[in-house]
JSON list of C-alpha atoms in Angstrom, two decimals:
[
{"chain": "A", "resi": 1, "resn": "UNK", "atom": "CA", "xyz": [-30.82, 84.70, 179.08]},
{"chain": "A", "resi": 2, "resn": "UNK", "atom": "CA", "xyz": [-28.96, 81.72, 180.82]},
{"chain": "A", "resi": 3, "resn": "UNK", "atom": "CA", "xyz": [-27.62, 80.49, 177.59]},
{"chain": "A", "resi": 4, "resn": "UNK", "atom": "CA", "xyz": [-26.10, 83.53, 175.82]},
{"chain": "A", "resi": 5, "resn": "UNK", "atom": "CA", "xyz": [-23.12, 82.87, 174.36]},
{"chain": "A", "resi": 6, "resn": "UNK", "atom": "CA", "xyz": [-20.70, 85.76, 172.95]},
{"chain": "A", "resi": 7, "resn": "UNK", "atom": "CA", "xyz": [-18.24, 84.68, 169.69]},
{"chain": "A", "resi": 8, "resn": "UNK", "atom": "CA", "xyz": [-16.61, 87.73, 169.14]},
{"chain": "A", "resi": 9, "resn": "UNK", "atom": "CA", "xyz": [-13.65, 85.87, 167.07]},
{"chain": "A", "resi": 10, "resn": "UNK", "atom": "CA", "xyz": [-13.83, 86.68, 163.57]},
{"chain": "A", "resi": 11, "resn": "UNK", "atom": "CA", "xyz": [-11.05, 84.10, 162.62]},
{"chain": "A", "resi": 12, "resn": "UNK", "atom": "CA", "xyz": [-11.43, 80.72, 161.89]},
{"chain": "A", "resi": 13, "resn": "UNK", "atom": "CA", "xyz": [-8.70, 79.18, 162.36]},
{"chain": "A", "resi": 14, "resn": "UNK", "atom": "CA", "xyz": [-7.30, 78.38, 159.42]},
{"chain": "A", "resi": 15, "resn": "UNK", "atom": "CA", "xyz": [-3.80, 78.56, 158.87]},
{"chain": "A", "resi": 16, "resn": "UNK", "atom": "CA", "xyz": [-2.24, 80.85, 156.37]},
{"chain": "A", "resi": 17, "resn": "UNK", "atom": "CA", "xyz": [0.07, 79.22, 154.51]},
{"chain": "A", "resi": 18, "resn": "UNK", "atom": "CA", "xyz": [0.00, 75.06, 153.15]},
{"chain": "A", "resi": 19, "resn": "UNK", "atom": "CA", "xyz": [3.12, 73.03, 152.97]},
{"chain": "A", "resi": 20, "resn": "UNK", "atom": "CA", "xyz": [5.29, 72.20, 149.41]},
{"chain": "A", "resi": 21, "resn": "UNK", "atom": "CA", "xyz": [7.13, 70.30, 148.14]},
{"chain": "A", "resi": 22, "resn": "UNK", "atom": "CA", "xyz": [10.18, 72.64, 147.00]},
{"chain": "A", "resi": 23, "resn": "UNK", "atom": "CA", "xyz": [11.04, 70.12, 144.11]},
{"chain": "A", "resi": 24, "resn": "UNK", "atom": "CA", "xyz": [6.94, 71.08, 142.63]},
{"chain": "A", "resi": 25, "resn": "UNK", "atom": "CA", "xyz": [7.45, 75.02, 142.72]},
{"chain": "A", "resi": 26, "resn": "UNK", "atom": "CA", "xyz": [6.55, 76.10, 139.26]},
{"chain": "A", "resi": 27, "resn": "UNK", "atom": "CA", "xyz": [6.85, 79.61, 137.70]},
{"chain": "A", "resi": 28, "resn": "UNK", "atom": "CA", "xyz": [3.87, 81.69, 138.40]},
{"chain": "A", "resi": 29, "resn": "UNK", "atom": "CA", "xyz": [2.69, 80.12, 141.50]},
{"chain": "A", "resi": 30, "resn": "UNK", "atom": "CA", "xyz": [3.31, 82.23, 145.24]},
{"chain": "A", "resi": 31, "resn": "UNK", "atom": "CA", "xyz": [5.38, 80.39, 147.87]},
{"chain": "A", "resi": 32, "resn": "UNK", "atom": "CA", "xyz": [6.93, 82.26, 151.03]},
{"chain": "A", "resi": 33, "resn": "UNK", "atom": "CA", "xyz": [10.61, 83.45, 150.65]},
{"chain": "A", "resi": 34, "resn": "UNK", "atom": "CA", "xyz": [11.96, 84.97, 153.69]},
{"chain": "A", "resi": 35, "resn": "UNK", "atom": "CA", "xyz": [8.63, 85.44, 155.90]},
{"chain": "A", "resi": 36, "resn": "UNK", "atom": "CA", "xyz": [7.30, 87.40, 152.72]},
{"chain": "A", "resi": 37, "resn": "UNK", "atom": "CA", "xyz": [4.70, 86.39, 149.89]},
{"chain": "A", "resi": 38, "resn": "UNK", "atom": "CA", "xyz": [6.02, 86.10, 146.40]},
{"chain": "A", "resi": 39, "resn": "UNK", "atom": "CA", "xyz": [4.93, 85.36, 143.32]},
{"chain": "A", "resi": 40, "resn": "UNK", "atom": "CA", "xyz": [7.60, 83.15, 141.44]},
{"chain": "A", "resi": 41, "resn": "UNK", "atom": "CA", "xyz": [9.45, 84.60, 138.57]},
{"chain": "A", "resi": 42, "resn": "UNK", "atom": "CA", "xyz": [12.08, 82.16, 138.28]},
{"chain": "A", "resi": 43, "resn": "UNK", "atom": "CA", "xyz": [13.16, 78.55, 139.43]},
{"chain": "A", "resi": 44, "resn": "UNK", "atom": "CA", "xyz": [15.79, 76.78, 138.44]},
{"chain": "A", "resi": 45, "resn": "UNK", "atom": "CA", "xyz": [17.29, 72.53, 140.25]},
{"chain": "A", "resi": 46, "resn": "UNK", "atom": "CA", "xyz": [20.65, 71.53, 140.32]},
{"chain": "A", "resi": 47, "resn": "UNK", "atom": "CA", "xyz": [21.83, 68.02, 140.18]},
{"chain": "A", "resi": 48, "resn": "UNK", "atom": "CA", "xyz": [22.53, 65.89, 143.43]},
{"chain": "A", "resi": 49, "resn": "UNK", "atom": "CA", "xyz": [25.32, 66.40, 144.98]},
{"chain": "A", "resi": 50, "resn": "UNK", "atom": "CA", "xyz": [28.11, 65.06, 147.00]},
{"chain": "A", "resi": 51, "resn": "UNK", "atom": "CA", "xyz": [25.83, 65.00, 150.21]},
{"chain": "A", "resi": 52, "resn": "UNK", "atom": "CA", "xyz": [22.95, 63.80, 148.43]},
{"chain": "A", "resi": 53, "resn": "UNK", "atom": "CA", "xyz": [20.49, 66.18, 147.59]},
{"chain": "A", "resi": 54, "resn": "UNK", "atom": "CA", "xyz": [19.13, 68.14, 144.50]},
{"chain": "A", "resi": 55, "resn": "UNK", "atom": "CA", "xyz": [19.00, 72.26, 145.25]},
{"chain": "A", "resi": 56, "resn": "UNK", "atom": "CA", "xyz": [16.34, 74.30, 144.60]},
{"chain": "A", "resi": 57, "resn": "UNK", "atom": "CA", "xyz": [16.83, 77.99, 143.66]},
{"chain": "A", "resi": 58, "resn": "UNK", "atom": "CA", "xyz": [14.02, 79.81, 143.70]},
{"chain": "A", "resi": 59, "resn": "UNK", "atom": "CA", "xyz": [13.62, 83.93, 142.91]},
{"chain": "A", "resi": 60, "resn": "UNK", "atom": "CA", "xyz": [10.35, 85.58, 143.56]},
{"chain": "A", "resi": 61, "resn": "UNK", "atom": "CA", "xyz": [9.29, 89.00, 143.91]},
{"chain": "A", "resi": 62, "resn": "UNK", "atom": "CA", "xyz": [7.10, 90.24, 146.67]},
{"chain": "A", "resi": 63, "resn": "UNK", "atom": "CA", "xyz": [3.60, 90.38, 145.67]},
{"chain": "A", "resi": 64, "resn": "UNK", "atom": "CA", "xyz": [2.80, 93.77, 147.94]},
{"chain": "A", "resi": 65, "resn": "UNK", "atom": "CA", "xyz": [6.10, 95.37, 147.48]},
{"chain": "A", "resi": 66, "resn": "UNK", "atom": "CA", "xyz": [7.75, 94.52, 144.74]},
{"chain": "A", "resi": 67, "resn": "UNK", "atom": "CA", "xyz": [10.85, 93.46, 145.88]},
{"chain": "A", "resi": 68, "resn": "UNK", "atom": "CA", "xyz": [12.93, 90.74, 144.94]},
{"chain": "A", "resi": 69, "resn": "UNK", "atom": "CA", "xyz": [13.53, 87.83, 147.17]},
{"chain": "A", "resi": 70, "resn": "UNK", "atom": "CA", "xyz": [15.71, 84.28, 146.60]},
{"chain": "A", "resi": 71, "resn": "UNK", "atom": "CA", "xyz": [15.79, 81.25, 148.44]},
{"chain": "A", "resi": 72, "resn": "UNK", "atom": "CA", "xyz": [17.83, 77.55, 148.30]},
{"chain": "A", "resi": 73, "resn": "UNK", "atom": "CA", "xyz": [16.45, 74.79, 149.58]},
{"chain": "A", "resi": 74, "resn": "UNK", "atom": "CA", "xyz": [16.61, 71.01, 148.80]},
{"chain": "A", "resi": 75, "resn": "UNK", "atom": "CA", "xyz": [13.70, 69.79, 146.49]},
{"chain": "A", "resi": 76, "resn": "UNK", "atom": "CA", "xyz": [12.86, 67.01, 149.11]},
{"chain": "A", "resi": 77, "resn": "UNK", "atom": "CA", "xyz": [11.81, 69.52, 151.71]},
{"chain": "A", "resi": 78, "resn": "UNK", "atom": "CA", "xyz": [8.77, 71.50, 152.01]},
{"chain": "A", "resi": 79, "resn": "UNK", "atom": "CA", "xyz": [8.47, 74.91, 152.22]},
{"chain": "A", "resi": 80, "resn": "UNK", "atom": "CA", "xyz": [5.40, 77.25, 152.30]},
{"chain": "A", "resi": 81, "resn": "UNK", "atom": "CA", "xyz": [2.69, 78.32, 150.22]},
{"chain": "A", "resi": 82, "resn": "UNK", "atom": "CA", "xyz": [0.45, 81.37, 151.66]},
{"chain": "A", "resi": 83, "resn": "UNK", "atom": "CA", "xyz": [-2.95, 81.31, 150.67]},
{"chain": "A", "resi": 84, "resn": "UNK", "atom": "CA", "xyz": [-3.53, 84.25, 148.86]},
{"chain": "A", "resi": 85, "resn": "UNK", "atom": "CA", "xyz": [-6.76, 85.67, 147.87]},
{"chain": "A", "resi": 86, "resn": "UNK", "atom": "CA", "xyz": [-8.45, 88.77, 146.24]},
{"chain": "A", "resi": 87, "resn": "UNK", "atom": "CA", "xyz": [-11.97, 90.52, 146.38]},
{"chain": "A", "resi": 88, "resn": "UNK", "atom": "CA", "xyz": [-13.45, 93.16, 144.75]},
{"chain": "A", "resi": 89, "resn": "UNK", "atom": "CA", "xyz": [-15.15, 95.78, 146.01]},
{"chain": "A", "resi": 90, "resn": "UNK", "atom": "CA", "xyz": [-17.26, 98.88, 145.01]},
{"chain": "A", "resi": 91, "resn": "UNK", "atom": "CA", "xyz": [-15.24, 102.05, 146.48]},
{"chain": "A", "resi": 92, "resn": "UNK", "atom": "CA", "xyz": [-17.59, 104.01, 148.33]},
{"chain": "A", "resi": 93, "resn": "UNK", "atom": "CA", "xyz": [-15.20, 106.91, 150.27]},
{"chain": "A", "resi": 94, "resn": "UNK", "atom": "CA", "xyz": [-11.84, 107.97, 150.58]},
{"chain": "A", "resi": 95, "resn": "UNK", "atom": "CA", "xyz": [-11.54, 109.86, 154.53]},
{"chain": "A", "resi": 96, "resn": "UNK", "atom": "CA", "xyz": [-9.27, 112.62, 154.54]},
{"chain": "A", "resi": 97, "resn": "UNK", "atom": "CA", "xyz": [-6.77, 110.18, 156.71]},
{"chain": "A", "resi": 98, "resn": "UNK", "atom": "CA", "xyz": [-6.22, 107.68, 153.52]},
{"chain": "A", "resi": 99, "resn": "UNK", "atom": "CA", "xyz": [-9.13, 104.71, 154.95]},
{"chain": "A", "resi": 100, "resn": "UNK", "atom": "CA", "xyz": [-11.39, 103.80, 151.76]},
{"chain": "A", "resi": 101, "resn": "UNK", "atom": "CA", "xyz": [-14.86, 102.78, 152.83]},
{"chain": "A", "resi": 102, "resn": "UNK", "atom": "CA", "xyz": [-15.37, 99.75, 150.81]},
{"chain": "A", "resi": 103, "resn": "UNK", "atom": "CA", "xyz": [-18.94, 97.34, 150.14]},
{"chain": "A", "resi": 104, "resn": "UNK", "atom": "CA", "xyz": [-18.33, 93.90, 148.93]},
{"chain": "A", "resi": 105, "resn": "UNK", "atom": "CA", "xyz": [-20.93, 92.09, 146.43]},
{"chain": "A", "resi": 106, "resn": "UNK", "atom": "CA", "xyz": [-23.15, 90.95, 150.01]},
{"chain": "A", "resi": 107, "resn": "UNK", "atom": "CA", "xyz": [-23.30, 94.66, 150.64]},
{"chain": "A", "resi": 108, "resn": "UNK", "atom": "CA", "xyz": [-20.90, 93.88, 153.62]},
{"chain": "A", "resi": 109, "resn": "UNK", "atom": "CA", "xyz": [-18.97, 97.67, 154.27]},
{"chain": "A", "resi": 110, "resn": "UNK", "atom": "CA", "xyz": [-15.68, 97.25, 155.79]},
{"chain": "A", "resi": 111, "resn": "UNK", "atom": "CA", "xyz": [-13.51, 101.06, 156.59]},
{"chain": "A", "resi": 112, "resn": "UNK", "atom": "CA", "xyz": [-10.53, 99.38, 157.51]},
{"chain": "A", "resi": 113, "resn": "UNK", "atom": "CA", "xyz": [-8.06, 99.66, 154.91]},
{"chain": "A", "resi": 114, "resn": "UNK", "atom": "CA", "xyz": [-5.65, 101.98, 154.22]},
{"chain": "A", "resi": 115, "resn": "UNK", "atom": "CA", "xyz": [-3.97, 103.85, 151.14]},
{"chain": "A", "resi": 116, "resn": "UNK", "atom": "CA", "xyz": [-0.87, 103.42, 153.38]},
{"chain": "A", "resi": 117, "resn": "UNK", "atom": "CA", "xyz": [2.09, 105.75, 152.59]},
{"chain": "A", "resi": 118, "resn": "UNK", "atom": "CA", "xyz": [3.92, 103.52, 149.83]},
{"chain": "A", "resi": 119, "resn": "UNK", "atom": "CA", "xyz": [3.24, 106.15, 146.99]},
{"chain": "A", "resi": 120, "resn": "UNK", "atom": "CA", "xyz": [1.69, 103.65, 144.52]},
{"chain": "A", "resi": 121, "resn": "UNK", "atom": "CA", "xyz": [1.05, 105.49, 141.64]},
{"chain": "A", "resi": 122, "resn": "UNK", "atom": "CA", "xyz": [-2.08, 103.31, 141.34]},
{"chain": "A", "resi": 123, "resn": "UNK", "atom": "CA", "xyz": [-3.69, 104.57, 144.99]},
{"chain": "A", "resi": 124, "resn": "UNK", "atom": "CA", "xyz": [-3.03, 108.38, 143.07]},
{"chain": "A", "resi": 125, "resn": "UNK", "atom": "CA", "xyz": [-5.52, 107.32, 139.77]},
{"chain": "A", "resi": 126, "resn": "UNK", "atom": "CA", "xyz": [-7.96, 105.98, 142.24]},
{"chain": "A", "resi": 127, "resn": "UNK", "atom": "CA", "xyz": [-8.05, 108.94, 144.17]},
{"chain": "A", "resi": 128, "resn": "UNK", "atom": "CA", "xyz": [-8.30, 111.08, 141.00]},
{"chain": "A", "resi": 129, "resn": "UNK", "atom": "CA", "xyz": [-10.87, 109.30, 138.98]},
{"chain": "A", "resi": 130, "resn": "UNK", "atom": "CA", "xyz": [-12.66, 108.86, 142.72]},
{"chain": "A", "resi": 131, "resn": "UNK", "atom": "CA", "xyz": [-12.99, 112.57, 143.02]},
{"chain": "A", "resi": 132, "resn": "UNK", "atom": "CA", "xyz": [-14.06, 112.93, 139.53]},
{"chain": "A", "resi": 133, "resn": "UNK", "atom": "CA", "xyz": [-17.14, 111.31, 140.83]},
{"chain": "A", "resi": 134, "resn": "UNK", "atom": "CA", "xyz": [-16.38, 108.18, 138.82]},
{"chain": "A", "resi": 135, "resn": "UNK", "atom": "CA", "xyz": [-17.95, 104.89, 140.16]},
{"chain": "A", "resi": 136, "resn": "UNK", "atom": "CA", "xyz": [-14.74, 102.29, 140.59]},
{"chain": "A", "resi": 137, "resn": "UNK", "atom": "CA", "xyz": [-14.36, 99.07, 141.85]},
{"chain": "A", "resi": 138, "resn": "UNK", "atom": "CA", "xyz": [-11.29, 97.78, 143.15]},
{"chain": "A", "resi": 139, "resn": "UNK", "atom": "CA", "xyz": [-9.93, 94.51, 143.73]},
{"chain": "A", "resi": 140, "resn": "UNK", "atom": "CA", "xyz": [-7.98, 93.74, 146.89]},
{"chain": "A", "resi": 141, "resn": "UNK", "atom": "CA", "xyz": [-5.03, 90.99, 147.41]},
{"chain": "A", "resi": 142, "resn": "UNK", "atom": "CA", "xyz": [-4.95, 89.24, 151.07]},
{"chain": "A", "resi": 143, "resn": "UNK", "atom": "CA", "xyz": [-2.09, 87.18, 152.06]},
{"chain": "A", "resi": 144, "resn": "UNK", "atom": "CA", "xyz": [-0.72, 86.52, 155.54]},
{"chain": "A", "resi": 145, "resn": "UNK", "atom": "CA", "xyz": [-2.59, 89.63, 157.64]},
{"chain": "A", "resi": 146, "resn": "UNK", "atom": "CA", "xyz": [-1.57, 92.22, 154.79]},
{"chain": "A", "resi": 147, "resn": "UNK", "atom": "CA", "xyz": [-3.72, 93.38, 152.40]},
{"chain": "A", "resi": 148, "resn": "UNK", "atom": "CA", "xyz": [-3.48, 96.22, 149.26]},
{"chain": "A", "resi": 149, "resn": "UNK", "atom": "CA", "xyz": [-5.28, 97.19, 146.45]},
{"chain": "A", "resi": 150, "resn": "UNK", "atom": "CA", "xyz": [-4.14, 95.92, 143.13]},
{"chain": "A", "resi": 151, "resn": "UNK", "atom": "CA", "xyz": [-6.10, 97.20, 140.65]},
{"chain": "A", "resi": 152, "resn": "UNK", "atom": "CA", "xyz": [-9.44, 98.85, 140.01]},
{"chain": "A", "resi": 153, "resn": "UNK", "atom": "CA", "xyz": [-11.85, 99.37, 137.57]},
{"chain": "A", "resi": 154, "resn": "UNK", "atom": "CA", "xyz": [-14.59, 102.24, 136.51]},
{"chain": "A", "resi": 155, "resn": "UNK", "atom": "CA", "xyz": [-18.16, 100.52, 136.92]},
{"chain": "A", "resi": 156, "resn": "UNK", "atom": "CA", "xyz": [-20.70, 101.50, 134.21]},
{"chain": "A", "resi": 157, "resn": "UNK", "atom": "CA", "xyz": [-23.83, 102.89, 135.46]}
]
């Protein structure tokens, strides 16, 4: 009883994003552009110029909305990476307010996660193949404290 020690934290501590180089950005990879994740579609250098440094352009589109971001920064500076990850999980209810009730492969059930009101048309298949009493699995995307299904599958019996 005298040494009882409560860790209620469930973070950590890492950070989440790494620093780049913005000369090493390569098509395909995610880098932050304008406090946003995106995945980049397109990057293109220009030469040095009268003050000395070579220009990065770099267009990427948001990888939870969609939307298409662009950013110009010197190839010799860094700028950031987010660590992005994705999990799948077996779908095990959808409440009436939108929250799934999700297990992961440990058997870990987490009811925190929302359909949100974006309108995906891929939320409305999982609902409907869901309530067809179809066994799905559906794999989630985490980056910087937002997280949203991005696909799913149906799981054979």
């Amino acid at each position: 009883m005298e040494n009882e020690f409560d860790f209620t934290s469930g973070d950590a501590g890492a950070s989440e994003t790494i620093p780049i180089q913005a000369g090493s950005v390569k098509k395909g990879i995610h880098v932050v552009i304008k406090g946003n994740p995106c995945k980049v579609v397109e990057i293109s250098t220009s030469k040095t110029g009268k003050h000395g440094h070579a220009k990065a352009s770099i267009t990427g589109i948001d990888i939870f909305t969609g939307k298409k971001y662009q950013d110009i920064s010197p190839t010799s500076h860094n700028i950031m990476q987010p660590i992005v990850t994705r999990k799948d999980y077996q779908l095990l209810e959808i409440a009436e307010d939108g929250f799934l009730s999700l297990m992961d492969e440990e058997g870990q059930i987490r009811e925190d996660l929302c359909f949100g009101n974006d309108n995906d048309p891929i939320n409305e298949k999982i609902k409907e193949d869901f309530f067809n009493n179809k066994n799905l699995n559906v794999t989630v995307l985490k980056s910087m404290q937002k997280e949203k299904i991005i696909s799913y599958k149906e799981i054979e019996n």
